[in-house]
Short mmCIF file of C-alpha atoms in Angstrom, two decimals:
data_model
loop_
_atom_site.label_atom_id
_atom_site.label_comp_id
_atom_site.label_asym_id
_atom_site.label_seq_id
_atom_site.Cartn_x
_atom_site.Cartn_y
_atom_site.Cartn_z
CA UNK A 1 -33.90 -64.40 -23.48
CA UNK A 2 -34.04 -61.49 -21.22
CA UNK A 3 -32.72 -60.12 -17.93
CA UNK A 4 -34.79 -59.78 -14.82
CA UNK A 5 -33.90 -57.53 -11.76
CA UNK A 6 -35.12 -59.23 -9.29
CA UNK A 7 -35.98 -56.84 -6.27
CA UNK A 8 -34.15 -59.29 -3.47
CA UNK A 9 -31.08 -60.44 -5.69
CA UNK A 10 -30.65 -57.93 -8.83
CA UNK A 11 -29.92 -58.57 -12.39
CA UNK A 12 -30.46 -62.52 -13.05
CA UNK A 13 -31.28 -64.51 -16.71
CA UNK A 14 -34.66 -64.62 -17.30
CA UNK A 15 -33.98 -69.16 -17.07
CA UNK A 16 -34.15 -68.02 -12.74
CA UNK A 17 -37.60 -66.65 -12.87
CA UNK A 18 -40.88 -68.57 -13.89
CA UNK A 19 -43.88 -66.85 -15.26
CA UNK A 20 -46.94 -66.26 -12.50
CA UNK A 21 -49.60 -64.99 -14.60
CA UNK A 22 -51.36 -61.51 -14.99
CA UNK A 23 -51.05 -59.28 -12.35
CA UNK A 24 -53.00 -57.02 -10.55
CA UNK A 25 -56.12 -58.97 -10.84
CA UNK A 26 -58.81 -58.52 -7.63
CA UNK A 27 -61.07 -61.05 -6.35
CA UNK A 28 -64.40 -60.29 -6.32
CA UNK A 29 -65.42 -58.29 -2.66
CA UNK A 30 -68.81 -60.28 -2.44
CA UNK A 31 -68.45 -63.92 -4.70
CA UNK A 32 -71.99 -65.01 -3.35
CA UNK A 33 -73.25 -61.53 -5.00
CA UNK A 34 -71.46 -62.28 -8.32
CA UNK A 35 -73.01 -63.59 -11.80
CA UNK A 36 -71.48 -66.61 -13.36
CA UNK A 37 -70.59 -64.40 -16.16
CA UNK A 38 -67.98 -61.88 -13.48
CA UNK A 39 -67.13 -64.81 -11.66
CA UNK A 40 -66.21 -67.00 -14.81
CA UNK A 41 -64.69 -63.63 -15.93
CA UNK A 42 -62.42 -63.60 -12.23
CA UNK A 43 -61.06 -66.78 -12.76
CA UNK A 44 -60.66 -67.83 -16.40
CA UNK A 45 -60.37 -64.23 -18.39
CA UNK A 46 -56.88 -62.40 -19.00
CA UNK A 47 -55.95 -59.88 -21.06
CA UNK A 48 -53.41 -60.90 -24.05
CA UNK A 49 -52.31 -57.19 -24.67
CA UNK A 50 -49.65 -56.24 -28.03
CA UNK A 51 -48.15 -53.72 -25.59
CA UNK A 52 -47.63 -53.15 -22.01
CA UNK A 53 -48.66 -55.68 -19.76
CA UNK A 54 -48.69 -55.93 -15.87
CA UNK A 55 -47.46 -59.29 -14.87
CA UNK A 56 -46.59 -61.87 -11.48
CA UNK A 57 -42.73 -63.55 -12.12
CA UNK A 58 -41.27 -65.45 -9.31
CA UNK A 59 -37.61 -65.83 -8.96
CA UNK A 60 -37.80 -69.68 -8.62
CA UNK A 61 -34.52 -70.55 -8.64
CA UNK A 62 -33.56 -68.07 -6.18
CA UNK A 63 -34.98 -66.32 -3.43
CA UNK A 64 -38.73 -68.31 -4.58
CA UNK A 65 -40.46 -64.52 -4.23
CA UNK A 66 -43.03 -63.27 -6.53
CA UNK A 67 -42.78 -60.12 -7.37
CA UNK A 68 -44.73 -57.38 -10.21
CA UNK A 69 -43.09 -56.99 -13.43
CA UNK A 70 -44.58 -53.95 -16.41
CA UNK A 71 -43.48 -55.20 -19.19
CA UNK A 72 -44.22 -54.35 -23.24
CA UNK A 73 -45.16 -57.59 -24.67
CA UNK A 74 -44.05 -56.30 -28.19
CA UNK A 75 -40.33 -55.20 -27.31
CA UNK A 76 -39.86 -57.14 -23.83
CA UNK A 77 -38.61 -54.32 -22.38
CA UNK A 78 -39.17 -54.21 -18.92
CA UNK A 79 -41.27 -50.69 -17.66
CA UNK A 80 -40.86 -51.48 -14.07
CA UNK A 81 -40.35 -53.69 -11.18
CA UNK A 82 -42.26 -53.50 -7.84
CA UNK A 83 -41.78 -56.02 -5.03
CA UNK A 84 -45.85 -57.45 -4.09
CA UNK A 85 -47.62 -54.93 -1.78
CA UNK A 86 -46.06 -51.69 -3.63
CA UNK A 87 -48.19 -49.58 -5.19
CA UNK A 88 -49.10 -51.09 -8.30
CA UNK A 89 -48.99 -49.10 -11.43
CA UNK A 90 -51.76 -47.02 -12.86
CA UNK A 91 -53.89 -48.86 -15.77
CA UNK A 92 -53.22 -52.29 -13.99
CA UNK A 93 -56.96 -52.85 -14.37
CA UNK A 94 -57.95 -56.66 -15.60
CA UNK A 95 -60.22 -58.24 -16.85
CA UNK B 1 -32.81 -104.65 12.30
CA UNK B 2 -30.07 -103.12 11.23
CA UNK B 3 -28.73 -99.41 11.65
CA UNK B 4 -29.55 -96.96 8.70
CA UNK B 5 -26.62 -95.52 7.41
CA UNK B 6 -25.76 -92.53 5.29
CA UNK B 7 -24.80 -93.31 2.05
CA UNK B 8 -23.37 -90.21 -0.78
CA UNK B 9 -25.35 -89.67 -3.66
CA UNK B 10 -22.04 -90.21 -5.27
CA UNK B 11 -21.35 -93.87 -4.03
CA UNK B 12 -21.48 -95.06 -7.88
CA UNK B 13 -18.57 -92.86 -8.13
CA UNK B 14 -15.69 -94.88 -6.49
CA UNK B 15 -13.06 -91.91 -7.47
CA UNK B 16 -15.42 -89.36 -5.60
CA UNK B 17 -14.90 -91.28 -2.05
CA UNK B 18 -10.67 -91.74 -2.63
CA UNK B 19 -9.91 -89.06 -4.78
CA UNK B 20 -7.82 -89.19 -8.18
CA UNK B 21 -4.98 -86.64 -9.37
CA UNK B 22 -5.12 -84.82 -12.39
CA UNK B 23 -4.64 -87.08 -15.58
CA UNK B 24 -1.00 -87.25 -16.41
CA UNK B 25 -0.16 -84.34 -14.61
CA UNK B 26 1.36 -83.56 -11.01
CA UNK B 27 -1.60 -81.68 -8.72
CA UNK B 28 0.16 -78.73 -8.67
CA UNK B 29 -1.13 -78.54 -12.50
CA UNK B 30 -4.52 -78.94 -11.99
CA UNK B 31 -6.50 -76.36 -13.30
CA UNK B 32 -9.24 -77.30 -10.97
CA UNK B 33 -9.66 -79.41 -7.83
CA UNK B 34 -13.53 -80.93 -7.26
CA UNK B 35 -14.83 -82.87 -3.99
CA UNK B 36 -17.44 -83.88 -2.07
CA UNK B 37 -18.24 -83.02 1.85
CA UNK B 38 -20.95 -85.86 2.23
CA UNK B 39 -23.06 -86.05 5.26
CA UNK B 40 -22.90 -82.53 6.28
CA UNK B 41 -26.32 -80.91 8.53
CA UNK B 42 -28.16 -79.03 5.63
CA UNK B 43 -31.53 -77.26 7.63
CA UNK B 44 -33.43 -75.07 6.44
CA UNK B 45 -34.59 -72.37 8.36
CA UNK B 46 -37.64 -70.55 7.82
CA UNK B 47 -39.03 -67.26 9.48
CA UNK B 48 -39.73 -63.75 9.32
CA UNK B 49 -36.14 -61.79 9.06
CA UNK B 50 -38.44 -58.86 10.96
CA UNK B 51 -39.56 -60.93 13.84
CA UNK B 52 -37.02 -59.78 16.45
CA UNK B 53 -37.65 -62.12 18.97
CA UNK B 54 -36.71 -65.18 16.25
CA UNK B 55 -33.44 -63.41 14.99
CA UNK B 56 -32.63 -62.99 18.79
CA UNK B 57 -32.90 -66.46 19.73
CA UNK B 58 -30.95 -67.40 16.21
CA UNK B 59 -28.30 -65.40 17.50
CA UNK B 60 -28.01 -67.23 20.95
CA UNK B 61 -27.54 -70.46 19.46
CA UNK B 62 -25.61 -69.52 16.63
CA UNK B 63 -23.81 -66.74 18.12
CA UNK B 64 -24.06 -64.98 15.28
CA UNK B 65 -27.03 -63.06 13.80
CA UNK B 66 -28.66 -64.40 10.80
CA UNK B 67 -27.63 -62.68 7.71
CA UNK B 68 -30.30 -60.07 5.77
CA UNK B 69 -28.42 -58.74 3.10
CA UNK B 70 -29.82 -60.69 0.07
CA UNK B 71 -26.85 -63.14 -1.52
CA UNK B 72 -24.57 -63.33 1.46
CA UNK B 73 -23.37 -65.74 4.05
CA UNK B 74 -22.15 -65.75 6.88
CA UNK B 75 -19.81 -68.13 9.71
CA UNK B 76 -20.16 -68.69 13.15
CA UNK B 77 -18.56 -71.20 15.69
CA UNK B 78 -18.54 -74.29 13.26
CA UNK B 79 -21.63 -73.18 11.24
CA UNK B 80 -22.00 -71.62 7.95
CA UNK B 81 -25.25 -69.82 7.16
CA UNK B 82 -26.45 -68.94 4.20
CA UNK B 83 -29.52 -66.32 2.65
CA UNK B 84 -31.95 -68.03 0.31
CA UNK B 85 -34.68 -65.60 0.63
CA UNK B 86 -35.85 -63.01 2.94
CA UNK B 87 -37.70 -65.92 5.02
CA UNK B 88 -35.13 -68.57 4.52
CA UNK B 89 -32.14 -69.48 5.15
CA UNK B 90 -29.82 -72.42 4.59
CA UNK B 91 -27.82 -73.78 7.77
CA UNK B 92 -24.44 -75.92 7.12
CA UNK B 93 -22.86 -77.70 9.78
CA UNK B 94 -19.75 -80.95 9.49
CA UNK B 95 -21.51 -84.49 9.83
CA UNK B 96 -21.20 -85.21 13.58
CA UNK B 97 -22.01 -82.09 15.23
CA UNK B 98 -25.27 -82.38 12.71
CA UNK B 99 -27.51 -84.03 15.52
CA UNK B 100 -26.85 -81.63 18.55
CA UNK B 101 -27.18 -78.73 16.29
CA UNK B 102 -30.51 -80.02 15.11
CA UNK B 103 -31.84 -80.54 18.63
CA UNK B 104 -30.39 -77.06 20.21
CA UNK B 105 -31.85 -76.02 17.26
CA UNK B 106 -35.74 -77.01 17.79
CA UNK B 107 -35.25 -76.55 21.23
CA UNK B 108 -34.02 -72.76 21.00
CA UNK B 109 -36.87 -72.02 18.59
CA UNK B 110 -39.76 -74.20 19.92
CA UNK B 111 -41.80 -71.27 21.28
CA UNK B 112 -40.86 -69.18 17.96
CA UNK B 113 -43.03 -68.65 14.85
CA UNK B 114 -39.93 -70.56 12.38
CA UNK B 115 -39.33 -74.27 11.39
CA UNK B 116 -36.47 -76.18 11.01
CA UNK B 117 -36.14 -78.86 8.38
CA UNK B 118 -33.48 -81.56 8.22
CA UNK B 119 -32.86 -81.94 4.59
CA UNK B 120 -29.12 -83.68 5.48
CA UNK B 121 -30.43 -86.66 3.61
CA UNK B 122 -31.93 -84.81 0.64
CA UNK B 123 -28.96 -82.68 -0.72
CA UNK B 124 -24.85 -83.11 -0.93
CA UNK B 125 -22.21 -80.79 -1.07
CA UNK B 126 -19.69 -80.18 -4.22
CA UNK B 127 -16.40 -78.19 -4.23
CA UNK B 128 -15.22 -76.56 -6.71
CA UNK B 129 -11.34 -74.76 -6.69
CA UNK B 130 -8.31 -73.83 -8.64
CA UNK B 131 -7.86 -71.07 -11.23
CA UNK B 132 -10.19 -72.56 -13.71
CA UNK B 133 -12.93 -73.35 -11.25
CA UNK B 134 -14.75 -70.14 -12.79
CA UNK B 135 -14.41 -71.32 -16.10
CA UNK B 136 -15.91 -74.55 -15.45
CA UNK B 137 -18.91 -72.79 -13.86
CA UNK B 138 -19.41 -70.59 -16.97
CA UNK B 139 -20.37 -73.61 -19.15
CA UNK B 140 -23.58 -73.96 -17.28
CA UNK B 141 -24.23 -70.75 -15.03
CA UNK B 142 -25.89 -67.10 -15.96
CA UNK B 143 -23.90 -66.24 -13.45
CA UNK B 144 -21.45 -63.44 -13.21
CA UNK B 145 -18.77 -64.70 -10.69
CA UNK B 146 -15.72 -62.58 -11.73
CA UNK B 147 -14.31 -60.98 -8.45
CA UNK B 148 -15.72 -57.51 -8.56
CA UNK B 149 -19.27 -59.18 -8.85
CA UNK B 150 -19.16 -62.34 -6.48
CA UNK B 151 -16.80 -61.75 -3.99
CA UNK B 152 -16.30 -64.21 -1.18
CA UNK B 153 -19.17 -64.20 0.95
CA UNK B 154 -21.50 -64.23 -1.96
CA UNK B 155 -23.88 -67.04 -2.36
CA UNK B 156 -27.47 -67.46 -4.12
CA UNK B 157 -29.93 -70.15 -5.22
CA UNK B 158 -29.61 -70.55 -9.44
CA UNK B 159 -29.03 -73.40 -12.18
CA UNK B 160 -26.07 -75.02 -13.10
CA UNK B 161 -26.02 -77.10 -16.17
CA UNK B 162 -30.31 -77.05 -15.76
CA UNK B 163 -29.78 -78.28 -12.25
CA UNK B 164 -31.28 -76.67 -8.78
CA UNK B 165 -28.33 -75.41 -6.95
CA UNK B 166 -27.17 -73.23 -3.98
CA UNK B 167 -23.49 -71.76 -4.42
CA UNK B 168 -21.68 -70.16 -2.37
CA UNK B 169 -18.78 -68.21 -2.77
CA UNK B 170 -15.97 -69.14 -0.40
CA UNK B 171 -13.23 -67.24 -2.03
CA UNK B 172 -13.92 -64.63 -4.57
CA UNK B 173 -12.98 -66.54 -8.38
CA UNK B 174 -11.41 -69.17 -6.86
CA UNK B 175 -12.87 -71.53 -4.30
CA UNK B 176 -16.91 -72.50 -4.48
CA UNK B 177 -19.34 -74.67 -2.99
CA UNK B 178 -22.34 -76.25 -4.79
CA UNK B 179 -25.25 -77.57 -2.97
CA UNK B 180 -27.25 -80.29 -4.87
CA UNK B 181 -30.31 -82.39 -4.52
CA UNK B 182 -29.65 -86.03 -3.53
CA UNK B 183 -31.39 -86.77 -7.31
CA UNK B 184 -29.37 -84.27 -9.31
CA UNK B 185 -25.75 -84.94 -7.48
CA UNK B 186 -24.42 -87.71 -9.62
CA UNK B 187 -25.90 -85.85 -12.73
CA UNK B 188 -24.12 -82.57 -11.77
CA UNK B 189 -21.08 -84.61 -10.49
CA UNK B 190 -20.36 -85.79 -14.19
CA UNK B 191 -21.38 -83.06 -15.61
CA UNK B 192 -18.46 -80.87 -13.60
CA UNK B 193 -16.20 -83.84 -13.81
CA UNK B 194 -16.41 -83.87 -17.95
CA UNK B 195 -16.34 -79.52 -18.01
CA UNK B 196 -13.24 -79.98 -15.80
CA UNK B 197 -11.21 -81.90 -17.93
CA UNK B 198 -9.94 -79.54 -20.28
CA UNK B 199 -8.20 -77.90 -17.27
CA UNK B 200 -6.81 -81.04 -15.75
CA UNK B 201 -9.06 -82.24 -12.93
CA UNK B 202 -7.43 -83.32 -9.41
CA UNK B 203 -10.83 -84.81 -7.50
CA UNK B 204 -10.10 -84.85 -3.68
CA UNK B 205 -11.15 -87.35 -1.83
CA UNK B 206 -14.51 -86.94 0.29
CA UNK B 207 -14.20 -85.03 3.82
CA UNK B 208 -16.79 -84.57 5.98
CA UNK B 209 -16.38 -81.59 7.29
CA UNK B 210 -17.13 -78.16 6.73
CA UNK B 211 -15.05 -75.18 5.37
CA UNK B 212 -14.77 -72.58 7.44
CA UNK B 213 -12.52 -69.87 6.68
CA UNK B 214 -11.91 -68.86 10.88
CA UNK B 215 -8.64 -70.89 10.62
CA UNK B 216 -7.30 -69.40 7.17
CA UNK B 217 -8.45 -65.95 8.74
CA UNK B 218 -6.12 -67.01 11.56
CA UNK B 219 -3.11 -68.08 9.12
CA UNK B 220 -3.37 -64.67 7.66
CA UNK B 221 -3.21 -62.63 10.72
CA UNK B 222 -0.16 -64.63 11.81
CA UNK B 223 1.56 -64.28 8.45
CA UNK B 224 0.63 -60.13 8.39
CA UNK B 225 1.38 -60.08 12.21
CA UNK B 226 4.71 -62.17 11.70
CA UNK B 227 5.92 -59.39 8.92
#
């Protein structure tokens, strides 16, 4: 069990916040000008890092917001915290 | 066909509607004092905190301006209102002003981007006091409510004893209020009875009405003005 600081309500146990996912991940610009192969890659493929990993949590049992969490997937310590629209870290690429 | 009627999630609970003191001890001793305000107005309010023309017209009808500070609520003219997220927001009001508030409601927001839900039906109201209420609330919160964290005027959206729940602090460490989903209530209900035992329970018997603090406010001013 860890702490998350959430960027509406602060420092809340990790039981608040639900798991959204990798973040960072972009849509394709064009889908109709994809392959099946980027496309399949879009939706189904994720990274499964031992190390730092760029992630959606939501605060679910409290204010309900997603939000971007960097966090090292060996040590759980949490890099940083960014509220969705700020500028997302470097090396967030996916996929 | 008959009327519908309200009934209290709790209404397997005879001792929740009439109240019971504290087992074998005067209720003066009681450690902590739990009740339920059935049948209150719960809305929720949803809207854009940035959308000036929406907080405006929240202030004219609640004559008082929707809070924005994350975790706080705050009290207007028989109203309580409480932050659940930066587009939300959790309106209290006692049982039989719950209809005109609900219509002045729609009808001062009609032409705004927000919506108004009547969840009255969906969710009931807990108290919690005494000097062992915070003890109680540590058996099944994360939370830190100790004074210098939660003072009054506090509230948030978190578990209690793995139920959904919106608290909200109504004196710092001492008084709280726990709102409940209609499915969880008797659940939670036990649950706080049972964790309240050890401290001697006194259960109140159900009032509904709200708490507002204006008239305990007033108390105090007499008591400082009258020294």
């Amino acid at each position: 069990m860890f702490q998350i600081d959430c960027p509406w309500c602060g420092p809340r146990d990790q039981q608040e916040f639900s798991y959204a996912g990798e973040g960072g991940i972009q849509r394709p610009q064009d889908p109709s000008a994809t392959t099946d192969a980027e496309w399949a890659d879009y939706l189904f493929m994720r990274r499964n890092p031992r190390g730092m990993h760029h992630e959606q949590w939501r605060h679910v049992h409290g204010c309900g917001q997603f939000f971007q969490v960097t966090r090292h997937t060996v040590t759980y310590r949490i890099e940083s915290i960014r509220r969705m629209g700020e500028s997302a870290a470097a090396g967030g690429e996916s996929s | 066909m008959s009327e519908p009627v309200m009934e209290s999630p709790l209404i397997g609970r005879p001792h929740s509607i009439q109240g019971q003191p504290a087992d074998g001890q005067s209720a003066a001793q009681s450690g902590v004092s739990l009740g339920e305000r059935p049948f209150l107005g719960h809305f929720s309010l949803r809207g854009k905190a940035d959308d000036e023309a929406l907080m405006a017209a929240c202030s004219r009808v609640f004559g008082i301006a929707l809070p924005k500070t994350p975790n706080t609520w705050v009290e207007g003219e028989g109203v309580v209102i409480g932050w659940m997220g930066p587009t939300e927001w959790l309106v209290l009001v006692a049982a039989e002003t719950r209809h005109e508030w609900l219509i002045s409601l729609r009808e001062a927001l009609a032409d705004q981007h927000a919506g108004v839900v009547d969840l009255s039906g969906g969710q009931t109201l807990i108290t919690l006091a005494g000097e062992h209420a915070r003890d109680v609330l540590a058996k099944g919160s994360t939370l830190d409510l100790h004074p210098r964290e939660a003072q009054a005027g506090f509230c948030t959206r978190s578990t209690l004893a793995k139920s959904a729940i919106f608290l909200r602090v109504v004196e710092a460490g001492e008084r709280f209020e726990i709102v409940v989903r209609r499915s969880f209530a008797d659940y939670l209900w036990q649950w706080l009875v049972d964790a309240s035992e050890e401290y001697g329970c006194e259960i109140l018997p159900a009032d509904a009405t709200l708490a507002l603090s204006a008239s305990a406010d007033n108390d105090f001013d007499e008591a400082v003005n009258a020294s």
